[in-house]
Amino acid sequence: MCAYKSTATFEERGIRPPPRESATVGESDLTFIHLHDGDDVGLLQYVRSGGIAFPHIMIPDALQLRGVAQPTISSAETAVDRSSDDQLEQDGAGIMLQSRETDEPDSALTTLISHAFWLWNAKQNVTELINRAQTRSLLAAESWLPAPMAQMIFGQVPGTASAAKADAMEAEETEGHRKMLAKTDGPISCVAWHPHRSLLAIAHRATDCVFLYDLASDTWCSNVLQNAYMQGITSMAWQPNCGYALAVGCTTGVCMWNIMPASVAPGTADAHKAPSLGAGQFSAWMSLLSFPPLAGTHNYPSQLPVGSAVSFHRSAASVSVLAFSNSGQWLVAGHQTHGHLTVWDVALGTATPLKRSGSTSRSATLQIGISPNDRYLVSTHANGQLRLWETENWSSQVWSDFNASVTGFTWSPDSRSVYFAIADCADIYALALYKAPPSLDAEVTLVTTFEAHAAAVSEDGDDLERVRVGGSIKALALDPQGQRLVVSFDDSSASGDISLLAVYLVNSDALFRAGGDASALMPLGYVRGPNWGKQPKLEEASSESALRAEKSSKKKRVRVGTPTPSWFGFSPNFESGALLTVAWANGKISFVPMLFASRFSRTQ
């Protein structure tokens, strides 16, 4: 493994974090602008100097959608055609149907239903007695027979060695599922930018619905995407070169939405572009993509009654991550319960499994990334594997000698390198490809390390305003032009300010220079999100003891009122530079424009 030494750290370059009461509005001339609440003069100066300011949008924790059917509970009334003389009585045991007169036509049917309930209860009691006897027999058999043979003869019952093994396997599946799920908080599950428009799809965690927001017009689309099959949303991806087609990965598989904008007045729309969704109504229909049957696959019903509240459990079709090819011809899906990938041909409507990384949730797919030239694919798994695929013959090479799983990665625009980070580690690595596709000749390189440190947020270096920055790297994102790399932190010790995002200048060409004398990453600055709310100010202290109490109180409130990022990424279309989009744990989404002054060429 090669290693490139960064020219200087954030601390050595004197880059200070912004105050906790401020928010980052953008970057101009390689400098980030941080403004306090109510600083209208500073905002006006920023805009007059050529800066672009975007409003924050807010997603609440709880929503009550109009027109959404509430869950219904079926009762005996749906199965029995009752006359007006019958009455329905409910008690703690359930619902019972009683008839006032025994000579009515429904009396025979009522008697039949009562007998059926009695037989069902008797069967439950007999089954319990049989299970107890089977358990005693299996416990005795396992004392002199191997557990697999005893299980084959008597079956699996609770309280035995075979059942303990099954419980251990189930616990293993649960642990793999826990590692698979991202450590995100707040009302936003995931966010997806449209590849050709300033349209943002936002998944709401509590209601499993998708909202559409148009940044260009600062309007919300009046329609909401919601379906009974769409439960437990984990990822979303817009299909390139296909108008408005959105794939939503969830527990049941992939919900493929096709959106048709409302008709526009003649002469008002661009003949070369699809009409904008805007704030008007649009039509949308959803189809559930089918995957090849694997072991453990559950067959979901093809139709659901209107207003039904069916809860789907995880299966081999449950999706953890999605990614479209840049041509829009094929869709790759990773799964929650196994490490196989599924390549779905959009035009032919066929799905092909790629079985490489294991069949249990310990190898569940965490992230998928397709190179900009569509020639390579990278997948990371819960078992710590990082796998590089070539898309011509779908052969692959795996790196699994890491101490932990890969937390995040991002492709460079030239498709020659992949920046990634590892859990519980502050290092940033790069997977450099030295030969043309479909060659898998690549090498892992240690690019830089973010060194955690305590820094003053003001130039005077007041100890009361010091913040500890850094920790293990949680996620990272690279802008489409390959000039800005943003990383977030996951401080397990809870001592650092993880509400900050660190930004690097990027020079990917340095990875392929002999000698490694130039740094691929150069510290630039920090990004802080909108504050959760004003914090109460401490009263002025007059005595030394009060001053010490004030210092202690302030230090304990390092992370109070500061939002933490739950998702961040770049808009694929922003002509002036790069537009960073951050979804914060308090439900706010902020847009931070980074205006490029010139191509990064400094090597100091």
XYZ file of C-alpha atoms in Angstrom:
604
model
C 0.000 0.000 0.000
C 1.360 3.370 -1.027
C 1.011 6.480 1.112
C 0.905 10.161 0.211
C 1.589 12.702 2.914
C -0.652 15.766 3.002
C 1.236 19.052 2.858
C -0.444 20.278 6.049
C -3.342 19.496 8.351
C -6.276 21.756 9.135
C -4.604 22.752 12.369
C -1.245 23.478 10.733
C -2.854 25.633 8.068
C -4.669 27.630 10.739
C -8.167 26.746 9.508
C -10.564 27.413 12.376
C -14.083 25.999 12.705
C -17.023 28.429 12.559
C -18.830 29.455 15.764
C -21.650 27.227 16.938
C -24.213 29.998 16.550
C -23.360 30.521 12.855
C -24.314 28.734 9.628
C -22.346 28.332 6.414
C -23.941 30.022 3.396
C -21.303 29.280 0.759
C -17.727 29.414 -0.499
C -16.221 32.256 -2.489
C -12.561 32.682 -3.494
C -11.503 29.583 -1.517
C -13.054 31.022 1.658
C -16.200 29.819 3.408
C -18.698 32.446 4.532
C -20.301 31.834 7.936
C -23.097 34.135 9.110
C -24.953 34.480 12.406
C -28.709 34.573 12.756
C -30.001 37.993 11.750
C -26.761 39.078 10.056
C -28.537 40.698 7.117
C -25.618 43.029 6.403
C -23.171 40.158 6.024
C -25.610 38.275 3.794
C -26.099 41.352 1.608
C -22.341 41.801 1.243
C -21.965 38.130 0.323
C -24.614 38.378 -2.408
C -23.242 41.677 -3.790
C -19.780 40.112 -4.090
C -21.193 37.438 -6.389
C -22.279 34.856 -3.846
C -25.434 32.770 -4.203
C -27.716 32.225 -1.218
C -30.271 29.419 -1.126
C -33.100 29.075 1.409
C -33.290 26.178 3.843
C -36.181 23.754 3.521
C -37.710 21.840 6.417
C -39.104 18.322 6.744
C -41.083 17.761 9.988
C -40.807 14.594 12.054
C -44.516 13.775 11.928
C -46.883 14.314 9.022
C -50.604 13.847 8.523
C -51.215 13.443 4.813
C -54.608 14.252 3.394
C -56.329 11.503 1.484
C -54.220 8.707 2.957
C -56.287 5.794 4.187
C -55.836 4.866 7.823
C -55.133 1.243 8.821
C -58.309 -0.827 9.153
C -58.966 -3.881 11.305
C -61.007 -6.623 9.732
C -63.694 -8.193 11.921
C -66.360 -10.848 11.723
C -68.639 -8.334 10.012
C -66.632 -8.692 6.790
C -67.061 -12.473 6.723
C -70.659 -12.820 7.978
C -73.710 -11.324 6.293
C -75.714 -10.171 9.301
C -79.357 -9.179 9.371
C -80.656 -6.133 11.197
C -81.807 -8.271 14.123
C -78.268 -9.427 14.872
C -76.062 -7.469 17.186
C -72.288 -7.300 17.413
C -70.840 -7.359 20.910
C -67.154 -6.885 21.699
C -65.379 -7.773 24.901
C -61.812 -8.397 26.003
C -61.739 -11.808 24.318
C -62.598 -10.489 20.857
C -65.706 -10.152 18.692
C -68.688 -12.412 19.127
C -71.798 -12.653 16.989
C -75.011 -13.258 18.900
C -78.496 -13.963 17.558
C -81.631 -12.934 19.390
C -83.785 -15.817 18.070
C -82.562 -19.335 17.458
C -85.072 -19.978 14.649
C -83.648 -17.269 12.327
C -81.988 -18.391 9.054
C -78.519 -17.300 10.276
C -78.599 -19.492 13.393
C -77.037 -22.475 11.603
C -74.224 -20.337 10.231
C -73.637 -18.824 13.664
C -73.443 -22.282 15.218
C -70.991 -23.392 12.542
C -68.743 -20.396 13.237
C -68.853 -21.078 16.993
C -67.852 -24.700 16.402
C -65.028 -23.592 14.139
C -63.665 -21.271 16.846
C -63.910 -24.095 19.396
C -62.014 -26.487 17.113
C -59.327 -23.847 16.484
C -58.807 -23.324 20.216
C -58.669 -27.084 20.777
C -56.059 -27.419 18.023
C -53.937 -24.712 19.655
C -54.041 -26.555 23.003
C -53.206 -29.898 21.411
C -50.352 -28.325 19.452
C -48.905 -26.928 22.678
C -49.059 -30.348 24.332
C -47.388 -31.953 21.293
C -44.627 -29.336 21.335
C -43.931 -30.027 25.004
C -43.684 -33.760 24.364
C -41.498 -33.164 21.303
C -39.208 -30.911 23.341
C -38.775 -33.577 26.058
C -38.043 -36.210 23.398
C -35.516 -34.041 21.594
C -33.747 -33.075 24.825
C -33.370 -36.741 25.644
C -32.242 -37.612 22.114
C -29.640 -34.851 21.973
C -27.928 -36.381 25.006
C -26.858 -39.425 22.957
C -27.365 -38.360 19.301
C -25.634 -35.601 17.292
C -27.697 -32.441 17.217
C -28.223 -32.455 13.384
C -29.510 -36.058 13.481
C -31.771 -35.329 16.433
C -33.140 -32.277 14.674
C -33.769 -34.334 11.530
C -35.788 -36.882 13.510
C -37.692 -34.687 15.938
C -37.597 -31.292 14.220
C -36.587 -27.955 15.719
C -38.284 -26.946 18.955
C -37.490 -24.299 21.548
C -35.075 -25.063 24.388
C -32.833 -27.465 22.472
C -29.357 -27.287 20.956
C -30.740 -27.101 17.422
C -33.003 -24.256 18.431
C -30.061 -22.498 20.093
C -28.123 -22.794 16.838
C -31.073 -21.340 14.940
C -31.288 -18.498 17.446
C -27.577 -17.824 16.958
C -28.075 -17.676 13.190
C -30.980 -15.294 13.656
C -28.862 -13.105 15.924
C -26.165 -13.133 13.253
C -28.704 -11.998 10.684
C -29.849 -9.211 12.986
C -26.279 -8.043 13.580
C -25.634 -7.972 9.845
C -28.818 -5.992 9.309
C -27.754 -3.540 11.991
C -24.415 -2.984 10.264
C -26.166 -2.630 6.941
C -28.404 0.198 8.057
C -26.792 3.627 8.040
C -26.504 5.462 11.329
C -28.915 8.202 10.384
C -31.309 10.099 12.590
C -34.095 12.512 11.900
C -37.138 12.486 9.629
C -35.241 12.125 6.321
C -34.381 8.616 5.130
C -32.528 9.502 1.942
C -32.277 12.150 -0.773
C -31.784 11.875 -4.543
C -30.965 14.599 -7.084
C -32.444 14.423 -10.584
C -29.522 13.980 -13.042
C -30.683 16.706 -15.444
C -32.884 19.064 -13.428
C -32.837 20.938 -10.147
C -35.365 18.462 -8.738
C -34.863 16.819 -5.374
C -36.597 13.646 -4.157
C -36.824 13.426 -0.351
C -37.966 10.257 1.460
C -39.776 10.758 4.779
C -38.845 8.158 7.376
C -42.075 8.010 9.397
C -44.596 7.859 6.543
C -42.509 6.121 3.831
C -43.548 8.683 1.269
C -41.474 10.733 -1.184
C -41.679 14.496 -1.606
C -40.436 16.369 -4.673
C -38.863 19.820 -4.383
C -37.845 22.082 -7.292
C -34.903 24.223 -6.231
C -34.992 26.443 -9.334
C -38.514 27.692 -8.572
C -38.340 27.098 -4.782
C -41.610 25.148 -4.894
C -42.857 21.828 -3.572
C -44.731 19.535 -5.931
C -48.297 19.182 -4.744
C -48.351 15.399 -5.279
C -46.747 12.903 -2.900
C -45.455 9.491 -3.959
C -46.837 6.817 -1.641
C -47.847 3.192 -2.062
C -48.673 0.269 0.223
C -45.716 -1.681 -1.176
C -43.280 1.151 -0.449
C -42.228 0.409 3.138
C -38.867 0.904 4.813
C -37.267 3.141 2.184
C -33.486 2.746 2.120
C -32.377 4.424 -1.125
C -33.560 6.242 -4.240
C -32.176 6.846 -7.723
C -33.449 8.788 -10.744
C -33.096 7.083 -14.102
C -30.905 9.187 -16.427
C -32.152 10.098 -19.913
C -35.691 9.014 -19.069
C -37.663 12.113 -18.086
C -39.061 11.559 -14.598
C -38.486 7.919 -13.590
C -37.611 7.302 -9.930
C -36.525 3.973 -8.432
C -37.191 3.579 -4.702
C -35.477 0.768 -2.823
C -37.412 -0.612 0.147
C -38.335 -3.790 2.012
C -40.416 -5.248 -0.809
C -37.817 -4.601 -3.508
C -37.707 -1.748 -6.019
C -40.728 0.482 -6.544
C -40.328 2.054 -10.000
C -42.233 5.315 -10.345
C -43.003 6.898 -13.712
C -44.114 10.513 -13.422
C -45.960 12.394 -16.143
C -46.049 16.201 -15.777
C -49.271 18.045 -16.328
C -49.875 19.497 -19.771
C -48.465 22.967 -20.372
C -49.724 25.775 -22.550
C -48.451 25.674 -26.164
C -45.358 27.758 -26.757
C -44.358 27.909 -23.070
C -42.250 24.742 -22.923
C -38.848 24.002 -24.380
C -39.142 21.551 -27.244
C -35.855 19.878 -26.264
C -36.681 19.350 -22.580
C -39.387 17.592 -20.637
C -41.779 20.032 -18.964
C -41.020 20.935 -15.373
C -43.131 19.410 -12.631
C -43.521 22.720 -10.791
C -46.185 23.088 -8.146
C -49.017 21.719 -10.276
C -50.562 18.272 -10.335
C -48.900 15.391 -12.147
C -49.748 11.793 -12.912
C -47.664 8.924 -11.552
C -47.842 5.146 -11.567
C -45.708 2.564 -9.817
C -44.534 -0.929 -10.735
C -42.790 -3.358 -8.388
C -39.706 -4.806 -10.055
C -39.375 -8.557 -9.783
C -36.073 -10.217 -8.878
C -34.868 -13.753 -9.571
C -36.053 -16.146 -6.839
C -33.396 -16.918 -4.241
C -33.447 -19.093 -1.155
C -35.708 -17.486 1.399
C -37.526 -15.244 -1.062
C -41.031 -14.312 -0.007
C -43.713 -13.872 -2.636
C -45.625 -10.656 -2.099
C -49.231 -10.382 -3.262
C -49.626 -8.901 -6.738
C -52.492 -6.649 -5.620
C -53.489 -5.045 -2.363
C -56.966 -3.819 -1.452
C -57.414 -0.074 -1.279
C -56.690 1.305 2.182
C -55.015 -1.866 3.386
C -52.284 -1.745 6.011
C -50.088 -4.737 5.223
C -46.704 -4.978 6.928
C -43.984 -6.625 4.838
C -40.969 -8.323 6.415
C -37.439 -8.483 5.046
C -36.695 -11.041 2.363
C -34.104 -11.806 -0.305
C -35.689 -9.052 -2.406
C -35.305 -6.343 0.274
C -33.117 -3.567 -1.138
C -30.433 -1.686 0.777
C -28.995 0.506 -1.989
C -29.669 1.427 -5.631
C -27.616 2.872 -8.482
C -28.452 3.577 -12.126
C -25.869 3.453 -14.858
C -25.139 6.897 -16.270
C -26.700 5.840 -19.557
C -29.863 4.747 -17.750
C -29.840 1.322 -19.416
C -29.425 -0.815 -16.294
C -30.105 -0.607 -12.586
C -27.989 -2.285 -9.903
C -29.524 -3.193 -6.548
C -27.861 -4.366 -3.341
C -29.833 -6.294 -0.749
C -30.314 -6.315 3.014
C -30.291 -10.060 3.636
C -27.419 -11.209 1.403
C -24.392 -9.901 -0.461
C -25.518 -10.699 -4.007
C -26.100 -7.861 -6.447
C -28.966 -7.752 -8.932
C -28.526 -6.097 -12.337
C -31.867 -5.145 -13.829
C -32.012 -4.401 -17.567
C -34.499 -1.555 -17.887
C -35.258 -2.050 -21.575
C -35.660 -5.837 -21.509
C -37.211 -5.979 -18.044
C -34.927 -8.817 -16.920
C -32.906 -9.192 -13.721
C -29.608 -11.062 -13.361
C -28.090 -11.903 -9.948
C -24.356 -11.545 -9.331
C -23.561 -14.057 -6.587
C -20.172 -13.211 -5.139
C -20.272 -11.839 -1.577
C -22.162 -14.350 0.548
C -25.758 -15.330 1.189
C -26.273 -14.005 4.734
C -26.927 -10.519 6.059
C -23.365 -10.431 7.424
C -22.360 -9.675 3.821
C -25.272 -7.302 3.105
C -24.522 -4.584 0.590
C -23.843 -1.184 2.174
C -23.152 1.001 -0.846
C -22.969 0.818 -4.639
C -21.202 3.260 -6.942
C -20.960 3.158 -10.741
C -18.064 4.943 -12.423
C -18.933 7.948 -14.625
C -17.904 6.022 -17.753
C -20.104 3.017 -16.792
C -17.107 0.674 -17.116
C -16.649 -0.101 -13.407
C -18.750 -0.648 -10.307
C -17.722 -0.648 -6.649
C -19.730 -2.334 -3.900
C -19.060 -2.447 -0.174
C -20.438 -5.059 2.204
C -21.055 -5.516 5.912
C -18.369 -8.200 6.132
C -15.703 -5.585 5.349
C -15.282 -6.347 1.656
C -14.689 -3.711 -0.987
C -15.323 -5.257 -4.390
C -14.380 -3.737 -7.757
C -16.395 -4.933 -10.778
C -15.871 -4.423 -14.472
C -19.182 -4.187 -16.313
C -18.119 -5.860 -19.565
C -17.947 -9.443 -18.291
C -18.876 -8.734 -14.649
C -15.676 -10.155 -13.208
C -14.521 -8.695 -9.908
C -11.667 -8.273 -7.485
C -12.082 -7.945 -3.743
C -10.154 -6.174 -0.989
C -10.969 -7.596 2.442
C -7.860 -6.937 4.546
C -9.355 -3.908 6.281
C -9.898 -3.861 10.036
C -13.515 -2.727 9.613
C -16.146 -2.187 6.942
C -15.959 0.662 4.436
C -18.220 3.481 5.606
C -18.385 5.416 2.349
C -16.732 5.978 -1.008
C -17.006 8.222 -4.061
C -15.779 8.024 -7.661
C -13.569 10.646 -9.304
C -14.974 12.201 -12.512
C -12.284 10.575 -14.681
C -13.236 7.076 -13.431
C -9.601 6.393 -12.477
C -9.831 6.519 -8.677
C -12.186 5.903 -5.763
C -11.842 7.738 -2.445
C -13.101 5.785 0.560
C -12.984 5.636 4.358
C -13.081 2.824 6.939
C -15.103 2.617 10.148
C -13.403 3.726 13.372
C -10.600 5.321 11.381
C -9.648 8.897 10.437
C -7.770 7.899 7.263
C -8.858 8.641 3.712
C -7.826 6.043 1.142
C -7.899 5.927 -2.642
C -8.322 2.957 -4.958
C -6.315 3.928 -8.049
C -6.836 2.145 -11.399
C -3.666 2.197 -13.493
C -4.855 0.461 -16.663
C -7.705 0.970 -19.109
C -11.008 -0.961 -18.727
C -11.792 -3.762 -18.299
C -8.547 -4.284 -16.381
C -8.914 -4.713 -12.615
C -5.305 -3.771 -11.907
C -5.694 -1.352 -8.976
C -3.856 -0.344 -5.836
C -5.040 1.010 -2.477
C -3.311 4.210 -1.387
C -3.417 6.049 1.934
C -4.016 9.667 0.905
C -4.302 11.602 4.155
C -5.379 11.441 7.791
C -7.621 13.928 9.521
C -5.954 14.549 12.851
C -8.457 15.366 15.594
C -7.590 18.531 17.491
C -9.055 21.282 19.630
C -9.319 24.614 17.829
C -10.529 28.071 18.749
C -13.490 29.335 16.738
C -12.321 32.960 17.068
C -9.049 34.606 16.137
C -8.320 35.722 19.698
C -8.028 32.098 20.802
C -10.407 32.420 23.751
C -10.464 29.136 25.664
C -14.223 29.473 26.156
C -14.730 29.134 22.403
C -12.629 26.090 21.702
C -14.130 23.131 19.843
C -12.692 19.664 19.381
C -12.849 18.760 15.695
C -12.475 15.358 14.091
C -13.007 11.692 14.799
C -13.545 8.623 12.680
C -14.800 9.439 9.190
C -18.411 8.480 8.665
C -19.094 9.435 5.029
C -17.611 11.401 2.145
C -18.725 12.944 -1.153
C -16.902 14.362 -4.189
C -18.417 17.028 -6.444
C -19.040 16.160 -10.137
C -16.056 18.227 -11.273
C -13.716 16.514 -8.818
C -12.526 19.648 -7.009
C -14.149 19.447 -3.553
C -14.201 16.454 -1.205
C -16.491 16.695 1.847
C -16.214 14.351 4.845
C -18.329 13.916 7.976
C -17.303 12.467 11.334
C -18.620 9.798 13.666
C -17.080 10.431 17.065
C -17.672 7.341 19.195
C -16.152 9.053 22.218
C -18.806 11.809 22.005
C -16.158 14.442 22.679
C -15.886 16.013 19.231
C -18.184 18.394 17.391
C -19.558 16.028 14.740
C -21.887 18.718 13.389
C -19.010 20.020 11.252
C -18.181 18.932 7.710
C -14.564 19.188 6.580
C -13.817 20.214 2.974
C -10.683 19.383 0.966
C -9.346 20.687 -2.319
C -8.788 17.735 -4.637
C -5.972 17.011 -7.071
C -6.537 13.425 -8.222
C -3.694 13.622 -10.729
C -1.259 13.448 -7.802
C -2.255 9.809 -7.272
C -0.670 8.859 -10.581
C 2.542 10.890 -10.335
C 5.800 9.139 -9.635
C 7.280 9.902 -6.243
C 4.080 11.206 -4.630
C 5.517 14.689 -4.073
C 2.176 16.431 -4.532
C -0.777 16.045 -2.204
C -4.051 14.762 -3.629
C -6.053 16.411 -0.833
C -5.473 19.866 0.628
C -7.464 21.275 3.607
C -9.845 24.105 2.684
C -12.418 24.772 5.424
C -15.483 23.700 7.395
C -19.233 23.700 6.818
C -21.718 24.139 9.673
C -25.453 23.687 9.342
C -28.384 25.821 10.505
C -28.717 25.948 14.289
C -31.538 24.033 15.933
C -32.485 27.086 17.939
C -31.082 29.852 20.029
C -29.337 28.708 23.186
C -29.952 30.519 26.464
C -27.174 32.956 27.283
C -25.367 32.637 30.561
C -25.469 35.523 32.974
C -22.267 37.465 33.457
C -20.120 36.050 36.235
C -18.537 38.414 38.728
C -16.623 35.996 40.936
C -13.914 33.512 40.048
C -16.062 30.539 41.090
C -18.899 31.749 38.902
C -16.478 32.141 36.012
C -15.285 28.556 36.441
C -18.900 27.381 36.522
C -19.558 29.345 33.356
C -16.617 27.733 31.597
C -17.723 24.260 32.693
C -21.288 24.916 31.564
C -20.180 26.110 28.167
C -17.913 23.146 27.650
C -20.754 20.742 28.422
C -22.891 22.405 25.777
C -20.506 21.755 22.918
C -23.042 19.668 20.975
C -26.279 21.219 22.267
C -28.325 22.945 19.578
C -25.998 21.970 16.721
C -27.420 19.794 13.926
C -25.592 16.676 12.758
C -25.593 15.667 9.076
C -27.604 12.557 8.227
C -27.001 12.713 4.437
C -25.019 14.923 2.088
C -24.133 14.985 -1.584
C -23.641 17.262 -4.573
C -26.065 18.398 -7.228
C -25.126 16.901 -10.616
C -25.886 20.189 -12.385
C -24.464 23.454 -11.043
C -22.678 25.600 -13.606
C -20.973 27.999 -11.189
C -19.064 25.308 -9.306
C -20.426 22.750 -6.854
C -23.660 22.784 -4.867
C -23.424 20.815 -1.624
C -26.743 19.542 -0.288
C -26.918 18.495 3.363
C -29.849 16.867 5.158
C -29.516 17.519 8.882
C -30.896 15.439 11.724
C -33.311 18.216 12.708
C -35.104 17.873 9.356
C -33.558 20.891 7.667
C -31.956 20.669 4.241
C -29.358 23.295 3.379
C -27.696 24.158 0.086
C -24.098 25.392 0.223
C -22.758 26.718 -3.111
C -19.018 26.455 -3.700
C -17.903 28.916 -6.372
C -14.649 27.874 -7.997
C -12.135 30.642 -8.552
C -9.748 28.499 -10.597
C -8.700 24.913 -11.099
C -6.764 23.624 -8.085
C -3.100 23.530 -8.989
C -1.343 24.291 -5.714
C 0.957 21.627 -4.385
C 2.230 23.357 -1.265
